[in-house]
Coordinates of C-alpha atoms and ligand atoms in Angstrom, one line a residue:
M697 CA 13.9 7.5 -28.8
A698 CA 12.2 4.2 -29.5
F699 CA 8.5 3.2 -29.9
G700 CA 7.4 6.3 -31.8
R701 CA 8.0 8.6 -28.8
T702 CA 9.4 11.5 -30.9
S703 CA 6.5 11.3 -33.3
R704 CA 4.0 10.9 -30.4
L705 CA 5.4 14.0 -28.8
S706 CA 5.0 16.1 -32.0
A707 CA 1.6 14.6 -32.7
V708 CA 0.3 15.5 -29.2
I709 CA 1.7 19.0 -29.4
A710 CA 0.3 19.5 -32.9
A711 CA -3.1 18.2 -31.9
A712 CA -3.2 20.5 -28.9
T713 CA -2.3 23.5 -31.1
L714 CA -4.8 22.7 -33.7
A715 CA -7.6 21.9 -31.3
G716 CA -7.0 24.9 -29.1
T717 CA -8.4 23.8 -25.8
A718 CA -9.5 20.4 -26.9
L719 CA -6.7 18.8 -24.9
L720 CA -7.5 20.8 -21.8
S721 CA -8.7 18.4 -19.1
P722 CA -11.7 19.5 -17.1
A723 CA -10.5 17.2 -14.3
G724 CA -7.1 18.9 -14.7
E725 CA -8.7 22.3 -14.4
A726 CA -10.9 21.3 -11.5
D727 CA -10.3 23.4 -8.5
A728 CA -9.3 20.7 -6.0
A729 CA -10.7 22.9 -3.3
G730 CA -14.0 21.8 -4.8
T731 CA -13.4 18.1 -4.0
G732 CA -16.5 16.7 -2.6
S733 CA -18.2 20.0 -2.3
G734 CA -20.8 19.8 -5.0
K735 CA -18.7 19.1 -8.0
D736 CA -20.3 16.7 -10.4
A737 CA -18.6 13.4 -9.7
Q738 CA -19.6 12.0 -13.1
R739 CA -17.3 14.5 -14.9
K740 CA -14.4 12.4 -15.9
D741 CA -11.7 12.6 -18.6
A742 CA -10.0 9.5 -19.8
V743 CA -7.0 11.4 -21.3
A744 CA -5.1 14.5 -20.2
T745 CA -1.7 15.7 -21.5
G746 CA 0.5 18.3 -20.0
F747 CA 3.3 19.3 -17.6
G748 CA 4.1 19.5 -13.9
G749 CA 2.8 16.1 -12.9
A750 CA -0.2 13.9 -13.4
V751 CA -2.7 11.7 -11.6
T752 CA -4.9 9.0 -13.0
T753 CA -7.4 7.0 -11.0
V754 CA -10.8 5.4 -11.5
D755 CA -12.5 8.3 -9.9
A756 CA -12.7 12.1 -10.5
D757 CA -12.7 13.0 -6.8
A758 CA -9.7 10.8 -6.1
T759 CA -7.8 12.3 -9.0
A760 CA -8.7 15.8 -7.8
A761 CA -7.3 14.9 -4.3
G762 CA -4.0 13.8 -5.9
L763 CA -3.9 16.9 -8.0
E764 CA -4.4 19.0 -4.9
M765 CA -1.2 17.6 -3.4
L766 CA 0.7 18.3 -6.7
R767 CA -0.6 21.8 -6.7
R768 CA 0.6 22.3 -3.2
G769 CA 4.1 21.2 -4.2
G770 CA 3.6 17.6 -3.2
T771 CA 5.4 14.7 -4.7
A772 CA 4.1 11.7 -6.7
A773 CA 4.0 9.8 -3.4
D774 CA 2.0 12.6 -1.7
A775 CA -0.5 12.6 -4.6
A776 CA -0.7 8.8 -4.6
V777 CA -1.6 8.7 -0.9
A778 CA -4.1 11.5 -1.1
A779 CA -5.8 9.9 -4.1
A780 CA -5.8 6.4 -2.4
A781 CA -7.3 7.9 0.8
A782 CA -10.0 9.5 -1.3
L783 CA -10.7 6.2 -3.0
G784 CA -11.2 4.8 0.5
V785 CA -14.2 7.1 0.6
T786 CA -15.6 7.0 -3.0
E787 CA -14.5 3.4 -3.9
P788 CA -14.8 1.7 -0.5
F789 CA -15.6 -1.6 -2.2
S790 CA -12.1 -1.8 -3.8
A791 CA -9.9 0.3 -1.6
G792 CA -9.4 1.5 1.9
I793 CA -7.5 1.2 5.2
G794 CA -9.2 -2.2 5.8
G795 CA -7.1 -3.7 2.9
G796 CA -3.7 -3.8 1.3
G797 CA -1.7 -3.2 -1.8
F798 CA 1.6 -2.9 -3.6
F799 CA 3.3 0.5 -4.3
V800 CA 6.0 0.9 -7.0
H801 CA 8.1 4.1 -7.0
Y802 CA 10.6 5.6 -9.4
D803 CA 12.9 8.2 -7.7
A804 CA 14.0 10.8 -10.2
S805 CA 17.0 11.9 -8.2
S806 CA 18.6 8.5 -7.8
G807 CA 17.0 6.7 -10.8
D808 CA 16.0 3.9 -8.4
V809 CA 12.8 1.9 -8.6
S810 CA 11.6 0.7 -5.2
T811 CA 8.6 -1.3 -4.1
I812 CA 6.6 -1.5 -0.9
D813 CA 4.7 -4.7 -0.1
G814 CA 1.7 -3.6 1.9
R815 CA 0.0 -7.0 1.4
E816 CA -2.3 -8.2 4.2
S817 CA -0.8 -11.0 6.3
A818 CA -2.4 -14.0 7.9
P819 CA -2.7 -13.8 11.7
A820 CA -0.1 -15.6 13.8
A821 CA -2.6 -18.3 14.6
A822 CA -3.4 -19.2 11.0
T823 CA -2.7 -22.7 9.8
P824 CA -2.7 -24.4 6.4
E825 CA -6.2 -25.6 7.2
L826 CA -7.5 -22.0 7.6
F827 CA -10.3 -22.6 5.0
V828 CA -11.0 -26.2 5.7
D829 CA -14.2 -27.0 7.5
P830 CA -13.1 -28.8 10.7
E831 CA -16.4 -30.9 10.7
T832 CA -16.2 -32.2 7.1
G833 CA -12.5 -31.9 6.4
Q834 CA -13.5 -30.2 3.1
P835 CA -12.6 -26.7 1.9
L836 CA -15.2 -24.1 2.8
P837 CA -17.5 -22.9 0.0
F838 CA -16.0 -19.6 -1.3
D839 CA -18.8 -17.3 -0.1
E840 CA -18.7 -18.8 3.4
A841 CA -14.9 -18.2 3.5
R842 CA -15.2 -14.7 2.1
V843 CA -17.9 -13.4 4.5
S844 CA -16.2 -14.3 7.7
G845 CA -13.5 -13.3 10.1
L846 CA -11.3 -16.0 8.7
S847 CA -10.6 -14.3 5.4
V848 CA -9.6 -11.0 6.9
G849 CA -5.8 -10.3 6.6
V850 CA -4.0 -7.8 8.8
P851 CA -4.5 -4.6 6.7
G852 CA -1.4 -3.1 5.2
T853 CA -2.7 0.0 3.4
L854 CA -2.1 2.5 6.2
A855 CA 1.5 1.2 6.8
T856 CA 2.1 1.5 3.0
W857 CA 1.0 5.1 3.0
D858 CA 3.2 5.9 6.1
E859 CA 6.2 4.2 4.6
A860 CA 5.8 5.9 1.2
L861 CA 5.4 9.3 2.7
G862 CA 8.3 8.8 5.0
R863 CA 10.5 7.9 2.1
W864 CA 9.3 10.1 -0.7
G865 CA 6.7 12.5 0.6
R866 CA 7.0 16.2 1.3
Y867 CA 3.8 16.1 3.3
S868 CA 2.8 14.0 6.3
L869 CA -0.2 11.8 6.6
R870 CA -1.9 14.7 8.4
H871 CA -1.9 16.7 5.2
T872 CA -2.4 14.0 2.7
L873 CA -5.5 12.8 4.4
R874 CA -7.2 16.2 4.3
P875 CA -8.9 16.0 0.9
A876 CA -10.3 12.6 1.8
I877 CA -11.5 13.8 5.2
R878 CA -13.3 16.6 3.4
L879 CA -14.8 14.2 0.9
A880 CA -16.0 11.8 3.6
S881 CA -17.5 14.5 5.8
R882 CA -19.1 16.6 3.0
G883 CA -20.1 13.7 0.9
F884 CA -19.7 12.6 -2.7
V885 CA -22.1 12.0 -5.5
V886 CA -23.1 8.3 -5.9
D887 CA -22.6 7.1 -9.4
E888 CA -23.9 4.1 -11.3
T889 CA -20.8 2.0 -10.5
F890 CA -21.1 2.7 -6.8
R891 CA -24.8 1.8 -6.7
S892 CA -24.2 -1.4 -8.7
Q893 CA -21.4 -2.5 -6.4
V894 CA -23.7 -2.0 -3.4
E895 CA -26.4 -4.0 -5.3
G896 CA -23.9 -6.8 -5.8
N897 CA -23.4 -7.0 -2.1
Q898 CA -26.8 -6.0 -0.9
D899 CA -27.6 -9.4 0.8
I900 CA -24.3 -9.4 2.6
F901 CA -24.4 -5.8 3.7
A902 CA -27.9 -6.2 5.0
D903 CA -26.7 -8.9 7.4
F904 CA -24.1 -6.5 9.0
P905 CA -25.8 -3.5 10.6
A906 CA -22.6 -1.4 10.4
S907 CA -22.3 -2.1 6.6
A908 CA -26.0 -1.5 6.0
E909 CA -25.9 1.8 7.9
L910 CA -23.2 3.1 5.6
F911 CA -24.1 1.7 2.3
L912 CA -27.9 1.0 2.4
P913 CA -29.4 4.3 3.6
G914 CA -32.9 3.6 4.9
G915 CA -32.4 0.0 4.0
E916 CA -32.3 0.8 0.3
L917 CA -29.7 1.0 -2.5
P918 CA -28.2 4.6 -2.6
E919 CA -29.7 6.6 -5.5
V920 CA -27.5 7.6 -8.4
G921 CA -26.9 11.3 -8.0
S922 CA -27.5 11.4 -4.3
R923 CA -24.8 12.5 -1.9
L924 CA -23.3 10.0 0.5
R925 CA -21.3 10.9 3.6
N926 CA -19.1 8.7 5.7
R927 CA -18.7 10.6 8.9
D928 CA -17.3 7.5 10.7
L929 CA -14.5 7.3 8.2
A930 CA -13.9 11.1 8.4
R931 CA -13.5 10.6 12.2
T932 CA -11.2 7.6 11.7
Y933 CA -9.0 9.5 9.2
R934 CA -8.9 12.5 11.6
Q935 CA -7.8 10.4 14.4
I936 CA -5.0 8.8 12.3
A937 CA -4.1 12.3 11.1
R938 CA -3.7 13.4 14.7
Q939 CA -2.2 10.3 16.3
G940 CA -0.4 8.6 13.4
T941 CA -0.7 5.0 12.3
G942 CA -0.1 3.8 15.8
A943 CA -3.8 4.4 16.4
F944 CA -4.4 1.5 14.0
Y945 CA -1.4 -0.7 14.5
G946 CA -1.6 -1.1 18.3
G947 CA -4.2 1.5 19.1
D948 CA -7.9 1.6 19.6
I949 CA -8.8 1.5 15.9
G950 CA -6.8 -1.7 15.7
A951 CA -8.5 -3.0 18.8
D952 CA -11.8 -2.5 17.0
V953 CA -10.5 -4.3 13.9
A954 CA -9.4 -7.3 16.0
A955 CA -12.7 -7.4 17.9
T956 CA -14.7 -7.2 14.6
V957 CA -12.7 -10.1 13.2
Q958 CA -13.0 -12.2 16.3
E959 CA -16.7 -11.6 16.7
P960 CA -18.1 -10.5 13.4
P961 CA -21.0 -8.1 14.1
V962 CA -23.7 -9.9 12.3
A963 CA -27.4 -9.0 12.6
D964 CA -29.4 -11.1 15.1
D965 CA -31.9 -12.1 12.4
A966 CA -29.3 -13.1 9.8
D967 CA -29.3 -16.8 9.0
R968 CA -25.8 -16.7 7.5
V969 CA -23.0 -18.7 9.1
V970 CA -20.3 -16.1 9.8
R971 CA -17.1 -17.8 11.1
A972 CA -14.8 -15.9 13.5
G973 CA -11.2 -15.2 12.7
S974 CA -8.2 -15.2 15.1
M975 CA -6.7 -11.8 14.4
T976 CA -5.4 -10.1 17.6
E977 CA -4.3 -6.6 18.5
A978 CA -0.8 -8.1 18.6
D979 CA -1.1 -9.2 15.0
L980 CA -1.9 -5.6 14.1
A981 CA 0.8 -4.1 16.2
G982 CA 3.3 -6.4 14.6
Y983 CA 2.4 -5.6 11.0
E984 CA 5.0 -4.1 8.7
A985 CA 5.0 -2.9 5.2
I986 CA 8.1 -4.4 3.6
E987 CA 10.5 -3.0 1.1
R988 CA 11.1 -5.6 -1.6
E989 CA 13.3 -5.7 -4.6
P990 CA 11.4 -4.9 -7.7
T991 CA 11.3 -7.5 -10.5
Q992 CA 13.3 -6.4 -13.5
T993 CA 12.9 -7.6 -17.1
Q994 CA 14.4 -6.3 -20.3
Y995 CA 12.0 -6.1 -23.2
H996 CA 13.1 -4.6 -26.5
G997 CA 15.9 -2.9 -24.6
L998 CA 13.5 -1.3 -22.2
E999 CA 13.6 -2.1 -18.4
V1000 CA 10.3 -3.3 -17.1
F1001 CA 10.0 -3.0 -13.3
G1002 CA 7.3 -4.8 -11.4
M1003 CA 6.2 -6.2 -8.1
G1004 CA 7.9 -9.3 -6.7
P1005 CA 6.5 -11.9 -4.3
P1006 CA 4.1 -12.2 -2.6
S1007 CA 2.7 -10.7 -5.8
S1008 CA 3.1 -12.9 -8.8
G1009 CA 2.5 -9.8 -11.0
G1010 CA 6.1 -8.9 -11.8
S1011 CA 7.4 -12.4 -12.3
T1012 CA 4.5 -13.5 -14.5
V1013 CA 4.4 -10.3 -16.7
G1014 CA 8.2 -10.5 -16.9
E1015 CA 8.4 -14.1 -17.8
A1016 CA 5.8 -13.7 -20.5
L1017 CA 7.7 -10.7 -21.9
N1018 CA 10.9 -12.7 -21.9
I1019 CA 9.1 -15.5 -23.8
L1020 CA 7.7 -13.0 -26.3
E1021 CA 11.2 -11.5 -26.8
N1022 CA 11.7 -14.6 -29.0
A1023 CA 8.8 -13.7 -31.3
D1024 CA 9.0 -10.5 -33.4
L1025 CA 5.4 -9.4 -32.6
S1026 CA 5.7 -6.0 -34.3
A1027 CA 6.4 -7.7 -37.6
A1028 CA 3.7 -10.4 -37.2
D1029 CA 0.0 -10.0 -38.2
E1030 CA -2.4 -9.2 -35.4
A1031 CA -3.8 -12.7 -35.0
S1032 CA -0.4 -14.2 -34.8
S1033 CA 0.8 -11.6 -32.2
L1034 CA -2.3 -12.3 -30.1
H1035 CA -1.8 -16.0 -30.4
H1036 CA 1.7 -15.6 -29.0
F1037 CA 0.4 -13.4 -26.3
L1038 CA -2.2 -16.0 -25.2
E1039 CA 0.2 -18.9 -25.3
A1040 CA 3.0 -17.0 -23.5
S1041 CA 0.4 -16.0 -20.8
A1042 CA -0.6 -19.7 -20.3
L1043 CA 3.0 -20.8 -19.9
A1044 CA 3.8 -18.0 -17.5
F1045 CA 0.7 -18.8 -15.5
A1046 CA 1.6 -22.5 -15.2
D1047 CA 4.9 -21.4 -13.7
R1048 CA 3.3 -18.8 -11.4
N1049 CA 0.8 -21.3 -10.1
R1050 CA 3.5 -23.9 -9.4
Y1051 CA 6.3 -21.7 -8.0
V1052 CA 5.1 -18.4 -6.7
G1053 CA 4.0 -17.6 -3.1
D1054 CA 5.2 -15.5 -0.2
S1055 CA 9.0 -15.7 -0.6
D1056 CA 9.5 -15.2 3.1
F1057 CA 7.9 -18.7 3.6
V1058 CA 8.5 -20.6 0.4
D1059 CA 11.5 -20.8 -1.9
V1060 CA 10.5 -18.9 -5.0
P1061 CA 13.0 -19.4 -7.9
L1062 CA 12.5 -15.8 -8.9
A1063 CA 15.8 -15.2 -10.7
E1064 CA 15.3 -18.4 -12.7
L1065 CA 11.7 -17.6 -13.5
L1066 CA 12.8 -14.2 -14.8
S1067 CA 15.9 -15.5 -16.7
Q1068 CA 16.0 -15.3 -20.5
G1069 CA 17.3 -18.9 -20.6
F1070 CA 14.2 -20.2 -18.9
A1071 CA 12.0 -18.1 -21.1
D1072 CA 13.7 -19.3 -24.3
E1073 CA 13.1 -22.9 -23.1
R1074 CA 9.5 -22.1 -22.5
F1075 CA 9.1 -20.3 -25.9
C1076 CA 9.7 -23.6 -27.7
Q1077 CA 6.4 -24.9 -26.3
I1078 CA 4.5 -22.4 -28.5
D1079 CA 3.3 -23.8 -31.8
P1080 CA 3.0 -20.7 -34.0
E1081 CA 0.0 -22.1 -35.9
Q1082 CA -2.0 -23.9 -33.2
A1083 CA -3.1 -23.3 -29.6
A1084 CA -1.8 -25.9 -27.1
P1085 CA -4.4 -27.8 -25.1
K1086 CA -4.7 -26.2 -21.6
P1087 CA -3.6 -26.4 -18.9
V1088 CA 0.0 -26.6 -20.0
G1089 CA 2.5 -27.9 -17.5
P1090 CA 5.0 -25.8 -15.6
G1091 CA 8.6 -25.6 -16.7
D1092 CA 11.6 -26.5 -14.6
P1093 CA 13.5 -23.4 -13.6
D1094 CA 16.6 -25.3 -12.7
G1095 CA 19.3 -23.1 -14.3
D1096 CA 20.1 -25.7 -16.9
Y1097 CA 18.3 -24.7 -20.0
A1098 CA 18.0 -26.4 -23.3
P1099 CA 15.7 -25.0 -26.0
C1100 CA 12.5 -27.0 -26.0
G1101 CA 13.4 -29.0 -22.8
D1102 CA 10.8 -31.4 -21.4
V1103 CA 8.1 -30.0 -19.3
A1104 CA 6.4 -31.5 -16.3
A1105 CA 2.9 -32.8 -16.5
V1106 CA 0.4 -30.8 -14.4
G1107 CA -0.7 -27.2 -14.5
G1108 CA -3.8 -25.6 -13.0
A1109 CA -5.4 -22.2 -12.9
G1110 CA -5.5 -19.7 -10.2
E1111 CA -8.4 -17.4 -9.6
E1112 CA -8.9 -14.4 -7.4
G1113 CA -11.6 -11.8 -7.1
M1114 CA -12.2 -9.2 -9.7
S1115 CA -12.1 -5.9 -7.9
T1116 CA -9.3 -3.6 -6.8
T1117 CA -8.2 -0.2 -8.0
H1118 CA -5.0 1.1 -9.6
L1119 CA -3.7 4.7 -9.6
T1120 CA -0.7 6.2 -11.2
T1121 CA 1.0 9.6 -10.4
A1122 CA 4.0 11.7 -11.4
D1123 CA 5.3 15.0 -10.1
R1124 CA 7.2 18.0 -11.5
W1125 CA 10.5 16.4 -10.4
G1126 CA 9.9 13.3 -12.5
N1127 CA 9.1 10.9 -9.6
V1128 CA 6.5 8.3 -10.6
V1129 CA 4.2 6.0 -8.6
A1130 CA 2.2 3.0 -9.8
Y1131 CA 0.1 1.8 -6.9
T1132 CA -2.6 -0.9 -6.8
L1133 CA -4.7 -1.4 -3.7
T1134 CA -7.5 -3.8 -2.9
I1135 CA -9.8 -5.3 -0.3
E1136 CA -10.0 -8.4 -2.6
Q1137 CA -13.6 -9.1 -3.7
T1138 CA -15.7 -6.0 -4.6
G1139 CA -16.9 -5.2 -1.0
G1140 CA -14.2 -7.3 0.7
S1141 CA -15.5 -9.5 3.5
G1142 CA -18.7 -7.3 3.6
I1143 CA -17.9 -6.6 7.2
T1144 CA -17.6 -2.9 8.3
V1145 CA -15.8 -2.1 11.5
P1146 CA -18.6 -0.6 13.6
G1147 CA -18.2 3.1 14.1
R1148 CA -15.1 3.3 12.0
G1149 CA -16.5 3.6 8.4
F1150 CA -14.4 1.1 6.5
L1151 CA -14.8 -2.4 5.2
L1152 CA -12.5 -5.3 6.1
N1153 CA -10.8 -7.2 3.3
N1154 CA -11.2 -10.9 2.5
E1155 CA -7.6 -11.0 1.1
L1156 CA -6.8 -14.4 2.7
T1157 CA -9.1 -16.1 0.3
D1158 CA -6.3 -15.5 -2.2
F1159 CA -4.5 -18.4 -0.5
N1160 CA -5.4 -21.8 -2.0
F1161 CA -7.9 -23.5 0.3
A1162 CA -6.4 -27.0 -0.3
P1163 CA -3.2 -28.2 -2.0
T1164 CA -3.4 -27.7 -5.8
Q1165 CA -0.1 -29.2 -7.1
G1166 CA -0.6 -32.9 -6.7
E1167 CA 2.6 -34.3 -5.2
A1168 CA 4.5 -31.0 -5.5
P1169 CA 4.4 -28.5 -2.6
D1170 CA 1.8 -25.8 -3.0
P1171 CA 3.5 -22.4 -2.6
N1172 CA 0.2 -20.6 -1.7
L1173 CA -1.3 -22.4 1.2
P1174 CA -2.1 -20.3 4.3
G1175 CA 0.3 -20.1 7.2
P1176 CA 1.0 -18.0 10.3
N1177 CA 2.0 -14.4 9.3
K1178 CA 2.2 -15.5 5.6
R1179 CA 0.9 -13.2 2.8
P1180 CA -1.4 -14.6 0.2
R1181 CA -0.1 -14.6 -3.4
S1182 CA -1.4 -11.7 -5.4
S1183 CA -1.7 -10.9 -9.1
I1184 CA -1.3 -7.2 -8.6
S1185 CA 1.1 -5.8 -11.2
P1186 CA 1.9 -2.1 -10.8
T1187 CA 4.6 -1.6 -13.5
I1188 CA 7.1 1.1 -14.4
V1189 CA 9.0 1.0 -17.7
L1190 CA 12.2 2.9 -18.1
D1191 CA 13.9 3.7 -21.4
D1192 CA 17.5 4.4 -21.0
G1193 CA 17.0 5.0 -17.2
E1194 CA 14.1 7.5 -17.8
P1195 CA 10.4 6.8 -17.2
F1196 CA 8.6 5.8 -20.3
L1197 CA 5.4 4.1 -19.1
A1198 CA 3.7 3.5 -15.7
L1199 CA 0.5 1.5 -15.4
G1200 CA -1.6 -1.1 -13.6
S1201 CA -5.1 -2.5 -13.4
P1202 CA -7.6 -4.2 -11.1
G1203 CA -9.1 -7.6 -12.1
G1204 CA -7.8 -10.4 -9.9
S1205 CA -5.6 -12.8 -11.9
T1206 CA -6.6 -11.0 -15.1
I1207 CA -4.5 -8.1 -13.9
I1208 CA -1.4 -9.9 -15.1
T1209 CA -2.7 -10.4 -18.7
T1210 CA -4.3 -6.9 -18.8
V1211 CA -1.0 -5.3 -18.0
L1212 CA 0.8 -7.6 -20.4
Q1213 CA -1.6 -7.0 -23.2
T1214 CA -1.5 -3.2 -22.7
L1215 CA 2.3 -3.2 -22.8
L1216 CA 2.2 -5.3 -26.0
N1217 CA -0.5 -3.1 -27.6
R1218 CA 1.7 -0.1 -26.9
L1219 CA 5.2 -1.5 -27.6
D1220 CA 4.5 -4.0 -30.4
L1221 CA 1.1 -3.4 -32.0
G1222 CA 1.5 0.2 -33.0
M1223 CA -1.1 1.7 -30.6
D1224 CA -0.7 4.8 -28.5
L1225 CA -1.4 4.5 -24.8
P1226 CA -5.1 5.6 -24.9
E1227 CA -5.7 3.0 -27.7
A1228 CA -3.7 0.4 -25.8
V1229 CA -5.8 0.9 -22.7
A1230 CA -9.2 0.9 -24.6
A1231 CA -8.5 -2.1 -26.9
P1232 CA -10.7 -5.2 -26.3
R1233 CA -9.0 -7.7 -24.0
A1234 CA -8.4 -11.4 -23.7
S1235 CA -7.0 -13.3 -20.8
Q1236 CA -5.4 -16.8 -21.0
R1237 CA -4.5 -18.0 -17.5
N1238 CA -3.8 -21.6 -18.3
T1239 CA -7.4 -22.6 -18.5
P1240 CA -9.1 -24.6 -21.2
A1241 CA -11.0 -21.5 -22.5
V1242 CA -9.6 -18.0 -23.0
T1243 CA -11.6 -15.4 -21.0
A1244 CA -12.3 -12.5 -23.4
E1245 CA -14.4 -9.5 -23.9
P1246 CA -17.2 -9.8 -26.5
A1247 CA -15.5 -7.2 -28.8
F1248 CA -12.4 -9.3 -28.8
I1249 CA -14.2 -12.5 -29.6
D1250 CA -16.2 -10.9 -32.4
S1251 CA -13.1 -9.3 -34.0
S1252 CA -11.6 -10.7 -37.1
A1253 CA -8.5 -11.6 -35.1
G1254 CA -10.9 -13.4 -32.6
A1255 CA -12.2 -15.5 -35.5
E1256 CA -8.7 -16.4 -36.7
L1257 CA -7.7 -17.3 -33.1
E1258 CA -10.7 -19.6 -32.9
A1259 CA -9.5 -21.3 -36.1
M1260 CA -6.1 -21.8 -34.4
G1261 CA -7.8 -23.7 -31.6
H1262 CA -8.5 -21.0 -29.0
D1263 CA -11.9 -21.4 -27.3
F1264 CA -13.4 -18.3 -25.8
E1265 CA -15.5 -17.7 -22.8
A1266 CA -17.1 -14.2 -22.7
M1267 CA -16.6 -11.7 -19.8
P1268 CA -18.2 -8.3 -20.3
D1269 CA -15.2 -6.3 -18.9
I1270 CA -11.6 -7.3 -18.1
G1271 CA -9.6 -4.8 -16.1
A1272 CA -9.6 -1.0 -15.9
V1273 CA -6.1 0.3 -16.6
T1274 CA -4.8 3.7 -15.5
G1275 CA -1.4 4.7 -16.7
L1276 CA 1.0 7.4 -17.8
E1277 CA 3.3 7.8 -20.8
F1278 CA 6.2 10.2 -20.5
L1279 CA 6.6 11.9 -23.9
G1280 CA 9.9 13.6 -23.2
H1281 CA 10.8 17.2 -22.2
G1282 CA 8.5 16.9 -19.1
L1283 CA 5.3 16.3 -21.1
V1284 CA 3.1 13.5 -19.6
Q1285 CA 0.0 11.8 -21.0
A1286 CA -2.3 10.6 -18.3
V1287 CA -4.7 7.9 -19.4
A1288 CA -7.6 6.2 -17.6
E1289 CA -10.0 3.6 -18.7
P1290 CA -12.5 5.2 -21.0
Q1291 CA -15.5 2.9 -20.6
R1292 CA -15.1 -0.2 -18.4
R1293 CA -16.5 0.1 -14.8
G1294 CA -17.8 3.6 -15.6
G1295 CA -14.5 4.9 -16.8
G1296 CA -11.7 6.6 -14.9
S1297 CA -10.3 10.1 -14.5
A1298 CA -7.0 11.4 -15.8
A1299 CA -5.5 14.8 -15.1
V1300 CA -2.3 16.8 -15.4
L1301 CA -1.2 19.8 -13.4
V1302 CA -0.7 22.1 -16.4
P1303 CA -2.6 20.9 -19.4
V1304 CA -1.0 21.4 -22.8
G1305 CA -2.3 24.6 -24.3
R1306 CA -2.2 26.5 -21.1
R1307 CA 1.5 27.3 -21.2
Ligands
LIG1663 N1 -6.9 -10.0 -4.4 C1 -6.4 -9.9 -5.8 C2 -4.9 -9.9 -5.8 O1 -4.3 -9.4 -5.0 C3 -6.8 -8.6 -6.4 C4 -8.3 -8.5 -6.5 C5 -8.7 -7.8 -7.7 O2 -8.1 -7.3 -8.5 O3 -9.9 -7.8 -7.8 O4 -4.3 -10.4 -6.8

């Protein structure tokens, strides 16, 4: 076993024996029947270790919902769907059936990794000028694009759940929605994160009566500690449980979605311009979650599986790992390792921005981007002592590689919103899910479907509003039925065909660097998974300054990096990882973010110490 797994396993077991119940996870012990029925929603554990399967999400109620499925003999897919449906209740500003996501699955019986692309798609009537103001010919201001029907993509979340359960579930949607229905109808306890996310959207929600009714009770921010119910969503989930996803894709829920997009239900007294979108019931009826080949990269002999286009997650994380395969990070000092991480990220982002979009519409040179030859050519651009001026140019993935080949001239950064949610599950059979879902911005478009209890996404703002590549074609302009490029990076790492790690994060385009940094922390920098998840972060996305958390900037490595020419721009929190490490012999360590965004919730079915 590589990467200290044998010693990690003994250390975890020894710690559990010494500490008695210290490793017992209250979330793991929580009676899932208590979900949403008075349990203190603030009680969260960031780490849980044990057997029989695991769930880790940003939210204790969602983790309990997933655990309930595992306890009933459900699979990792059942647990993932139940947890995601619960997040639609308790984290409605990041997740829900009004959005989309990407689902990565490891099948223990076949050893196969599969992925489902449940990304939102543009309506059939969308054009490359979707976000161009017809009067001025200029791109719309971001907020005007976001809070509109134009930005709403055909949601893919429900189709993803249906597909995942059909392939890998033991339970139907009817069963997996139950914990979430209970949570929505009985209510959940509002925490600080929820309140602050409403606060960030207060002006927008106030302009849409259906959003205000749900999230601004009595016109005010919900109180921390108060109980919030979403009876409309409970009803919507019940209808889907009874009728199946046809109620949404071609049925009356879908009709309500299309009507809301075409005529956003804005308050009469709102002075906001809310543009209408073109989504039709036929767009919804025609939506499909698509099985895609996972991306695959070898790193230190491990196989790293990720999400291919329309996400840029797998190709960008994979390319950066291939570049870094040339540098022996585990032998380097910390600042040098981090310097290589930042430089490799910038190079991989330059290529992502230039080449990656929806591969059903643009020719993405994926195999070349993920080839070791291309990465070796890119590695030569890294000066081990000095940061390159950014943006760096994209490489030429032409199949003809020479170390230190010439690079083209222009780069450019890509930015997305900063909210989403990631969950990771495993079951007693060894199946594993890494699933990231989103409605794009925190609060999506801000528009709730009246009477249905869920927000609509603004995912189409992940398209570029105007060409960004100079003379070269832009792979990420809007188009009919096209899916916007994502950064979502659910990742499963196998060691000799067996699961070793599974993880992912929210955070827009910082998702990519967060997943990469967490992998490097664990695989090269001697950290265990909880340390790797907690460590201060930096994100170099081919921009002049590195976005970094204050603790990173203030560290001694931060000072050394500054001396090497890296400029920093502070961001309070980057990402919020959840992940699993498989310690061997069926033992799993579930890890959630300990602090950022209020911390997450990790649980295992049978905590160590109980057997
Ligand atoms: N819309 C973004 C993407 O798909 C994710 C948004 C986020 O993480 O906040 O890449």
